[in-house]
Coordinates of C-alpha atoms in Angstrom, one line a residue:
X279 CA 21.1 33.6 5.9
X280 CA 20.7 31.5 2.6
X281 CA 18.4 34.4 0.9
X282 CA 17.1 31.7 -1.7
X283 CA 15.4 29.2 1.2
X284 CA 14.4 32.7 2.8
X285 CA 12.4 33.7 -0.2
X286 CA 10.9 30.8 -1.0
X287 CA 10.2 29.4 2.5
X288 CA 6.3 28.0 2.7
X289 CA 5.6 29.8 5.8
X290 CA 5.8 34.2 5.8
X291 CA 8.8 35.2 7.0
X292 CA 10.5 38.7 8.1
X293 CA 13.1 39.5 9.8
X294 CA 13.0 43.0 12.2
X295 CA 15.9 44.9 13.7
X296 CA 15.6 46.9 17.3
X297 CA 12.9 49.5 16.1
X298 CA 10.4 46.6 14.8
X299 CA 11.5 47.8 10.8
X300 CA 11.4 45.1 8.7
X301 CA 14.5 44.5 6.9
X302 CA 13.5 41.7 4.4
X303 CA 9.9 39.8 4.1
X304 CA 9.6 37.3 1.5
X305 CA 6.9 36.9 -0.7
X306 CA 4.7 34.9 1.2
X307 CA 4.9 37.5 4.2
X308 CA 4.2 40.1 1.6
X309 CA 1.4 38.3 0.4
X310 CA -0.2 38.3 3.4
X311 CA 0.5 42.0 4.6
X312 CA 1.8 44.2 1.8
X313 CA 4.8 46.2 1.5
X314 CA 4.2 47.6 5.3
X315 CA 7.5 49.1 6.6
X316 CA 7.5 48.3 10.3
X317 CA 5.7 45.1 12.4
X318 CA 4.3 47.2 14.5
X319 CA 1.9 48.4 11.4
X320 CA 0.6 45.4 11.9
X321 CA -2.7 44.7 14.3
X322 CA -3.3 41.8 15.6
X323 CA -6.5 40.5 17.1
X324 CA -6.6 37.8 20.0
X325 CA -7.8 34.7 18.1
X326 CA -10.5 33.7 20.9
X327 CA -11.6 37.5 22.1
X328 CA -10.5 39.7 18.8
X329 CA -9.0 42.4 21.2
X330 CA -6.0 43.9 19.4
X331 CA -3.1 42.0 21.3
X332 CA -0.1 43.9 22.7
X333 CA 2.3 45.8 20.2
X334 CA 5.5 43.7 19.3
X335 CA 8.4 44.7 22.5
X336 CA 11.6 44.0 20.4
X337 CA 13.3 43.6 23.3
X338 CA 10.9 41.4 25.2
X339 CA 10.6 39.5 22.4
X340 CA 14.6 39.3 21.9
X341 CA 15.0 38.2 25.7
X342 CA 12.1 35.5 25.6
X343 CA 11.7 33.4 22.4
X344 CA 8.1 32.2 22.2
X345 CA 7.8 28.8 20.8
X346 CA 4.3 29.6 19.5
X347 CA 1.3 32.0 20.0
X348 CA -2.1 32.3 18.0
X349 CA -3.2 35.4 16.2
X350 CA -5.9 36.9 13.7
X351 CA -5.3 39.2 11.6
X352 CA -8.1 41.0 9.1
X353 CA -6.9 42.2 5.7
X354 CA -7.8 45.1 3.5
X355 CA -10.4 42.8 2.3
X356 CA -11.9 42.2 5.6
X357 CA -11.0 38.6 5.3
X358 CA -9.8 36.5 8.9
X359 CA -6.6 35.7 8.4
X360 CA -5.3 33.0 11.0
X361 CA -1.8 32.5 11.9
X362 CA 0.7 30.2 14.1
X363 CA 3.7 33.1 14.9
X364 CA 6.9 31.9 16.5
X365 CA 10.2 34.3 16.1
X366 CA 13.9 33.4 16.7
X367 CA 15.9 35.9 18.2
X368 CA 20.0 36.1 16.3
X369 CA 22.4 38.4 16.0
X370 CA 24.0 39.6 12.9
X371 CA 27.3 41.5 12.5
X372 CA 26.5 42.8 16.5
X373 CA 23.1 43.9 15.7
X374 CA 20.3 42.5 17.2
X375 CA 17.2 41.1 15.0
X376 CA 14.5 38.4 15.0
X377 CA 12.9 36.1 13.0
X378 CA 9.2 36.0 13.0
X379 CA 7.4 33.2 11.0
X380 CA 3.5 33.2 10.2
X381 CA 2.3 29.9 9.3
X382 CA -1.4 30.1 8.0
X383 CA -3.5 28.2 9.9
X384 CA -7.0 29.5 8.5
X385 CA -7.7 26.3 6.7
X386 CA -7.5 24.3 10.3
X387 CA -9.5 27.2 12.3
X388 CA -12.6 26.9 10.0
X389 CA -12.1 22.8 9.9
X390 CA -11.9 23.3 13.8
X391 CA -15.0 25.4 14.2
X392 CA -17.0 22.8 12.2
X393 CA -15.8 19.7 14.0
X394 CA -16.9 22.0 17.4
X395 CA -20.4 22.3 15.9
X396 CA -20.3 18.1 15.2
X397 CA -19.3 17.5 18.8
X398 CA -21.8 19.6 20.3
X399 CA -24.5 18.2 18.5
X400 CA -23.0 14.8 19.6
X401 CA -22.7 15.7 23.3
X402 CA -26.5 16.8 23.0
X403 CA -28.1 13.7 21.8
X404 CA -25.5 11.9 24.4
X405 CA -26.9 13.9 27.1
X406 CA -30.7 13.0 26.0
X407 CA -29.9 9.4 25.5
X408 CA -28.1 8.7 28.8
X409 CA -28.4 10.3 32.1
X410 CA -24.5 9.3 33.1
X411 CA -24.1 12.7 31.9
X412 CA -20.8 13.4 33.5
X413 CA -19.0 10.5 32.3
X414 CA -20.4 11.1 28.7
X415 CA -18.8 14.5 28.8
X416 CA -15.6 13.5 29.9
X417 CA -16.0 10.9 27.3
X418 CA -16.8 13.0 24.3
X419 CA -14.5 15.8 25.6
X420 CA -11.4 13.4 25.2
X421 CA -12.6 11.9 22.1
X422 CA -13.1 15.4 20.5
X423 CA -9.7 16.2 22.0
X424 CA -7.9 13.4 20.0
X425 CA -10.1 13.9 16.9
X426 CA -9.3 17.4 16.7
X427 CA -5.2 16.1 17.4
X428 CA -5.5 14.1 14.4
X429 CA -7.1 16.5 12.4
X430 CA -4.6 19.7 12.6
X431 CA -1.5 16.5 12.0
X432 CA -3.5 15.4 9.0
X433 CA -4.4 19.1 7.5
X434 CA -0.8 20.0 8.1
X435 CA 0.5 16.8 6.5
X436 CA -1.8 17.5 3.6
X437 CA -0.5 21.2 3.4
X438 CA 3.2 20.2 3.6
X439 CA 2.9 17.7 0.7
X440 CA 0.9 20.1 -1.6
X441 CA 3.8 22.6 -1.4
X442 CA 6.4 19.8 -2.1
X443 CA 4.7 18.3 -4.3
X444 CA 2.8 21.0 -6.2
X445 CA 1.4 19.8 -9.9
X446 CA 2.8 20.1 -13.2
X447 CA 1.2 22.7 -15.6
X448 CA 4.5 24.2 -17.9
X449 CA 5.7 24.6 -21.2
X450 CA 9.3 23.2 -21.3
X451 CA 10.8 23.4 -25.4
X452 CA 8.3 21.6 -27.5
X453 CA 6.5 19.9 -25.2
X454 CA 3.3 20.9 -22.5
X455 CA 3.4 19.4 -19.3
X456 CA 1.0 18.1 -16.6
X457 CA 0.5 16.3 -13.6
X458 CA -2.5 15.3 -11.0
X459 CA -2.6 13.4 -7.7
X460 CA -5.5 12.2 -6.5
X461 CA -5.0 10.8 -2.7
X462 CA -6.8 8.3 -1.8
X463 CA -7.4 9.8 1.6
X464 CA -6.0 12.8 2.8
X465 CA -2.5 12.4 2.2
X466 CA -0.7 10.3 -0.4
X467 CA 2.0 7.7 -1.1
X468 CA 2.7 9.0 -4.3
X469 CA 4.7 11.7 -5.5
X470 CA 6.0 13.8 -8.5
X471 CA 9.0 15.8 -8.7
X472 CA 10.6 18.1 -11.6
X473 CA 13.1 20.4 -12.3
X474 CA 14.7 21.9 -15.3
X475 CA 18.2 20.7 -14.8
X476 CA 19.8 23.1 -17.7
X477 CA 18.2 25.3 -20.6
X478 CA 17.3 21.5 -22.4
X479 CA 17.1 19.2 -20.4
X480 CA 13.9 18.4 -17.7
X481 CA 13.5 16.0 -15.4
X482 CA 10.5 14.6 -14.2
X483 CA 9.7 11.7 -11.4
X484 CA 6.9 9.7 -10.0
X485 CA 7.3 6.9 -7.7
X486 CA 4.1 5.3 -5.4
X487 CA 5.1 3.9 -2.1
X488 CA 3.2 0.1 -1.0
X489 CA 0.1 1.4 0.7
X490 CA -1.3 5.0 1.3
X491 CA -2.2 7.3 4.0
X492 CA 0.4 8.1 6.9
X493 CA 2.6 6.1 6.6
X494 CA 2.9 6.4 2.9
X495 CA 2.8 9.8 3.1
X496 CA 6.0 9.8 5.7
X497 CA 7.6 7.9 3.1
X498 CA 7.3 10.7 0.3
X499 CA 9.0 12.7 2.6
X500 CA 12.1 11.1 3.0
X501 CA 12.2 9.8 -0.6
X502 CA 12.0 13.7 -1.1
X503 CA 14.9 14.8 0.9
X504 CA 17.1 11.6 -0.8
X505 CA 16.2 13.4 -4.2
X506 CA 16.8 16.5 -3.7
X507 CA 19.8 15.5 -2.4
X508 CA 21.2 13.3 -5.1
X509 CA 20.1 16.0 -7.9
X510 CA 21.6 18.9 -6.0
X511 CA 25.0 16.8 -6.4
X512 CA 23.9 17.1 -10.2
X513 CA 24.5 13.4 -10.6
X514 CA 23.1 11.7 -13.3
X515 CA 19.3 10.4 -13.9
X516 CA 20.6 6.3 -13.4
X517 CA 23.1 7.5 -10.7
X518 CA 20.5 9.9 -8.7
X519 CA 18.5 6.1 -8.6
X520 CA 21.1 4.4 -7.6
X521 CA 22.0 7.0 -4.6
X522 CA 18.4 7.2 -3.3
X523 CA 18.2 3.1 -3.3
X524 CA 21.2 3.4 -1.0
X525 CA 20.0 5.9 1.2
X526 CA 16.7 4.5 1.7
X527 CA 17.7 0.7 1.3
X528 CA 17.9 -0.3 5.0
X529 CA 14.8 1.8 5.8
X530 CA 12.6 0.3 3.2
X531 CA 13.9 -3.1 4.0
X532 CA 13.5 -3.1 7.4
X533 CA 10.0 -1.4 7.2
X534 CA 9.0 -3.8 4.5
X535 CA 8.0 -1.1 2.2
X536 CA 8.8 -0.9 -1.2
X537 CA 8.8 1.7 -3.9
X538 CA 8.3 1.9 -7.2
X539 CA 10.1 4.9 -9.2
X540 CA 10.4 6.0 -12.7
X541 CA 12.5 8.9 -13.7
X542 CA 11.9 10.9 -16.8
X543 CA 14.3 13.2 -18.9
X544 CA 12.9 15.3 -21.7
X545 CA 16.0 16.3 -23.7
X546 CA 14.8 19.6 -26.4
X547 CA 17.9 19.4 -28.4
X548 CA 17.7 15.9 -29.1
X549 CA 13.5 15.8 -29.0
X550 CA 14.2 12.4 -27.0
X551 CA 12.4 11.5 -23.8
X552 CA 14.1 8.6 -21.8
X553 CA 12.9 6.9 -19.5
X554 CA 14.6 4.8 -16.0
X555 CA 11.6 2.2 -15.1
X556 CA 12.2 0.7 -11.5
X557 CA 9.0 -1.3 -11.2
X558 CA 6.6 1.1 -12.4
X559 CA 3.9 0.6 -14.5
X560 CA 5.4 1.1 -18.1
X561 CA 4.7 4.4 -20.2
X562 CA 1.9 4.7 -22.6
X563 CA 2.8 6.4 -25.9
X564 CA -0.4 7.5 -27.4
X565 CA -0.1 8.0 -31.1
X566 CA -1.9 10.7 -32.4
X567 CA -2.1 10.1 -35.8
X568 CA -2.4 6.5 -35.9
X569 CA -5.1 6.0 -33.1
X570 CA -3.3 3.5 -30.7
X571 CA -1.3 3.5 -27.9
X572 CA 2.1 1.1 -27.4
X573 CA 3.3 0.1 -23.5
X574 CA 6.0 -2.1 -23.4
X575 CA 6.6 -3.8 -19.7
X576 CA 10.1 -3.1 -19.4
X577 CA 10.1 -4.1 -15.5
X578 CA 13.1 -3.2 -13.6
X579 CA 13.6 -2.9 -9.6
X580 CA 11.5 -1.7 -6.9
X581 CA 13.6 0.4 -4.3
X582 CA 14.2 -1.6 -1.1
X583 CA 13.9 -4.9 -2.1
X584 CA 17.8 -5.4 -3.1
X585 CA 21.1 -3.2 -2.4
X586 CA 22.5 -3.2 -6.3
X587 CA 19.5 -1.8 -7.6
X588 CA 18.3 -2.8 -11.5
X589 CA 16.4 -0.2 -13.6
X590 CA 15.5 -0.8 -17.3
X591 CA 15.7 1.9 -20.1
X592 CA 13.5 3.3 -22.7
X593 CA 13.6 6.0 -25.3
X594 CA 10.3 7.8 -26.6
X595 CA 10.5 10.1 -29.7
X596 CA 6.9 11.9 -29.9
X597 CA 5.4 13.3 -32.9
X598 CA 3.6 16.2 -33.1
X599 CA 0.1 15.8 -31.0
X600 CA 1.1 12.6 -29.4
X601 CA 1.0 11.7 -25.9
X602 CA 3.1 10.5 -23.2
X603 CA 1.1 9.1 -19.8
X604 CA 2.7 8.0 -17.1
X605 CA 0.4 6.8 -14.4
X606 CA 0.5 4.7 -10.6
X607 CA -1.3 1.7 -10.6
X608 CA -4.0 3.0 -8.4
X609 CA -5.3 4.2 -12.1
X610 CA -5.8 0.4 -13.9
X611 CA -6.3 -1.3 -10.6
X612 CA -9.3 0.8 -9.4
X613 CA -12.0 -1.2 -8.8
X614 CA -16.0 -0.7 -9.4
X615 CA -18.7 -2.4 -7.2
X616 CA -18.7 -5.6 -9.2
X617 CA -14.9 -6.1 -8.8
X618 CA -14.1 -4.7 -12.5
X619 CA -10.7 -3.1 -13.0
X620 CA -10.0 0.2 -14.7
X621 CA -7.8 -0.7 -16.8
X622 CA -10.0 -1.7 -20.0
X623 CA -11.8 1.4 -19.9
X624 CA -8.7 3.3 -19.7
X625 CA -7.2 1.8 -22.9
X626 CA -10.8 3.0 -24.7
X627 CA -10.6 6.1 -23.0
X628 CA -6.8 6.7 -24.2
X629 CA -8.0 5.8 -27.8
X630 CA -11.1 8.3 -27.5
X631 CA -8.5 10.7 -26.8
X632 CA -6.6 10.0 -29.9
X633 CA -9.8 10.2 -32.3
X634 CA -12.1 12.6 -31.0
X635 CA -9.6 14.9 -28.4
X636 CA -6.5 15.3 -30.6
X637 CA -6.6 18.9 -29.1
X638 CA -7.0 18.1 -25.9
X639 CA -3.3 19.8 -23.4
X640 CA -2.3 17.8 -21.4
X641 CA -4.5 19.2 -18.2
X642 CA -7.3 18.2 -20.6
X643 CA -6.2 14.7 -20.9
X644 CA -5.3 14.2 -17.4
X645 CA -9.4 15.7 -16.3
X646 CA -11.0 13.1 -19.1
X647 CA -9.1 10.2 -17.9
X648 CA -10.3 10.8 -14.1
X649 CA -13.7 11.9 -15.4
X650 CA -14.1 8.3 -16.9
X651 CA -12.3 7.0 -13.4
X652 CA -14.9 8.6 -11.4
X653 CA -17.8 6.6 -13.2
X654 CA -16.2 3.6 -13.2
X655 CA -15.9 3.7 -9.4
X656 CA -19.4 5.6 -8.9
X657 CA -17.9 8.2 -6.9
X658 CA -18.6 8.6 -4.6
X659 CA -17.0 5.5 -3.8
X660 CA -13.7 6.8 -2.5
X661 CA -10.5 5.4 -4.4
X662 CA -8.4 2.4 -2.7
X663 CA -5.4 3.6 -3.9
X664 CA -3.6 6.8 -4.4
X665 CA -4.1 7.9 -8.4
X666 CA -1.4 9.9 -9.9
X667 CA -1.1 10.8 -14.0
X668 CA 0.9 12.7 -15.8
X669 CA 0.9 13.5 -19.6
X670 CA 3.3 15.0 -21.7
X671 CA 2.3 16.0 -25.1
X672 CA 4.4 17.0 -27.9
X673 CA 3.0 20.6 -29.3
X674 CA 5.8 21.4 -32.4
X675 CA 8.9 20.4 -33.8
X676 CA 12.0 20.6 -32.0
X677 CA 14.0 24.5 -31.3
X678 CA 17.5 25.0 -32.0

């Protein structure tokens, strides 16, 4: 059992030997029920009739692995806790144990119960409106059947790419970092990454896949897994580019999507941040003490659109209180009602940073700059595009 993906695992997880005692429960299980000693503490309520459901039978359970079942549980805060529990029966060292996983669903219940309250409305005024009553309900009952479909694929899509894609709020050396997606509907084509590769170095990366929404949002996900896989070989920024443009290459070509990416190092012993730019919008560098920003276009190579990809370089040295944004187009190319792009605003709101929010962290930054979007756009006008920033701001001299 890798004890590290165990731990860490999104969903709660414990494992139980033959008298129901738990013999590890990450943290998210924990979260959920404590430090309790056996399963069998545990009551659970039928989700639909809140009768206590039968006691866990170890070797019921060992002898028939359920795929899924639905249960509600009610914590010492009297809060309705609703989960999706599947177990996996193994054996370790000749002793019998199982697996049980407790995905929260709660989210999706309470997003269910209000799409029930829609629909019934809806079949009401269909009933008053037409007298083909019986067709209407078979109607609506399918239609609310694939509306609901979509909507537990879309909340769980949403979940999933929250916890891979978390933001940025950390202190790394001598710098403060932050980061903020803004889908454009529920899901998103962009993504951030980071990890501290050693004590001084950290790497951070944003890329924005053509489009958003579903497919997009698919997209992220194997982009993802390429990543992780190239870093976990601890290659090196240009190289980790290289092997994700040849993992991906025949996919994005043959889909026709392409991808933008631009990978960040932040080095604390030699207070340099470099940059590897494949067709992503170009840094700004917001000078603190001299009120203006620089972006130089360096270009470089979107992912799937050649198999030798081309990436262009840049270095960054920071002074104390400036700024580093890194942003997706969706941030200049958002449109208002007459057509206007973002992008001349966002210049004057990146200088009105720089003389009037000097102090501003980076979180600050990032909340201004989308506070300015937001009226631009008259939310709430919904976005066209997926918005993603992230600032990095230099907060004292280097560390040794």
């Amino acid at each position: 059992m890798n004890k590290d993906f165990f731990e860490y695992a999104p969903e709660g997880l414990a494992v139980i030997d033959e008298t129901t005692s738990i013999l590890f429960g990450n943290q998210r299980f924990r979260s959920y029920f404590g430090n309790i000693q056996k399963l069998t503490d545990v009551v659970f309520l039928d989700r639909q009739t809140r009768n206590p459901m039968p006691s866990i039978n170890f070797d019921h359970c060992f002898q028939n692995p359920l795929d899924d079942m639905e249960a509600l549980y009610v914590n010492e805060n009297n809060t309705d806790l609703f989960f999706s529990v599947s177990y996996n029966p193994f054996t370790e060292n000749d002793e019998k144990r199982i697996c049980f996983s407790f995905k929260n669903i709660t989210n999706f219940v309470y997003n269910v119960d209000i799409f029930e309250q829609l629909y019934d409305k809806m079949s009401t005024l269909t009933i008053k409106l037409d007298k083909s009553i019986h067709e209407k309900d078979e109607a609506n009952k399918e239609l609310k059947k694939r509306d609901l479909e979509m909507q537990q694929q879309l909340l769980l899509a949403q979940d999933i790419q929250k916890k891979l894609f978390p933001s940025i709020r950390t202190l790394f050396g001598n710098y403060e970092i932050a980061s903020k997606i803004t889908p454009a509907s529920q899901v998103s084509g962009d993504l951030v990454f980071f990890f501290e590769r050693d004590q001084t170095h950290i790497d951070i990366i944003t890329a924005d896949i053509t489009g958003h929404g579903i497919p997009a949002a698919l997209i992220t996900m194997l982009l993802r897994t390429s990543l992780q896989n190239a870093i976990n070989a601890k290659h090196k920024p240009s190289q980790v580019l290289k092997d994700i443009n040849n993992d991906l290459y025949d996919i994005f070509s043959n889909a026709g999507v392409f991808v933008t990416i631009m990978y960040c190092q932040i080095d604390i012993l030699s207070d340099e941040i470099t940059i590897f730019n494949c067709g992503h919008p170009a840094p700004f560098h917001l000078h603190s003490k001299k009120s203006i920003f620089e972006q130089n276009d360096v270009g470089g190579m979107m992912l799937g659109v050649t198999e030798e990809l081309e990436f262009k370089q840049q270095f960054f040295h920071l002074d104390i209180g400036d700024f580093l944004f890194i942003i997706t187009d969706g941030v200049t190319e958002a449109t208002n009602a007459d057509g206007i792009f973002f992008e001349k605003t966002f210049h004057e709101s990146l200088i009105d940073i720089s003389k009037n929010h000097a102090d501003f962290s980076p979180i600050q930054a990032i909340r201004f700059l989308l506070s300015k979007l937001n009226e631009h756009i008259n939310v709430p006008k919904s976005y066209s595009d997926d918005v993603t920033i992230i600032c990095i701001k230099k907060i004292k001299e280097r560390v040794f």
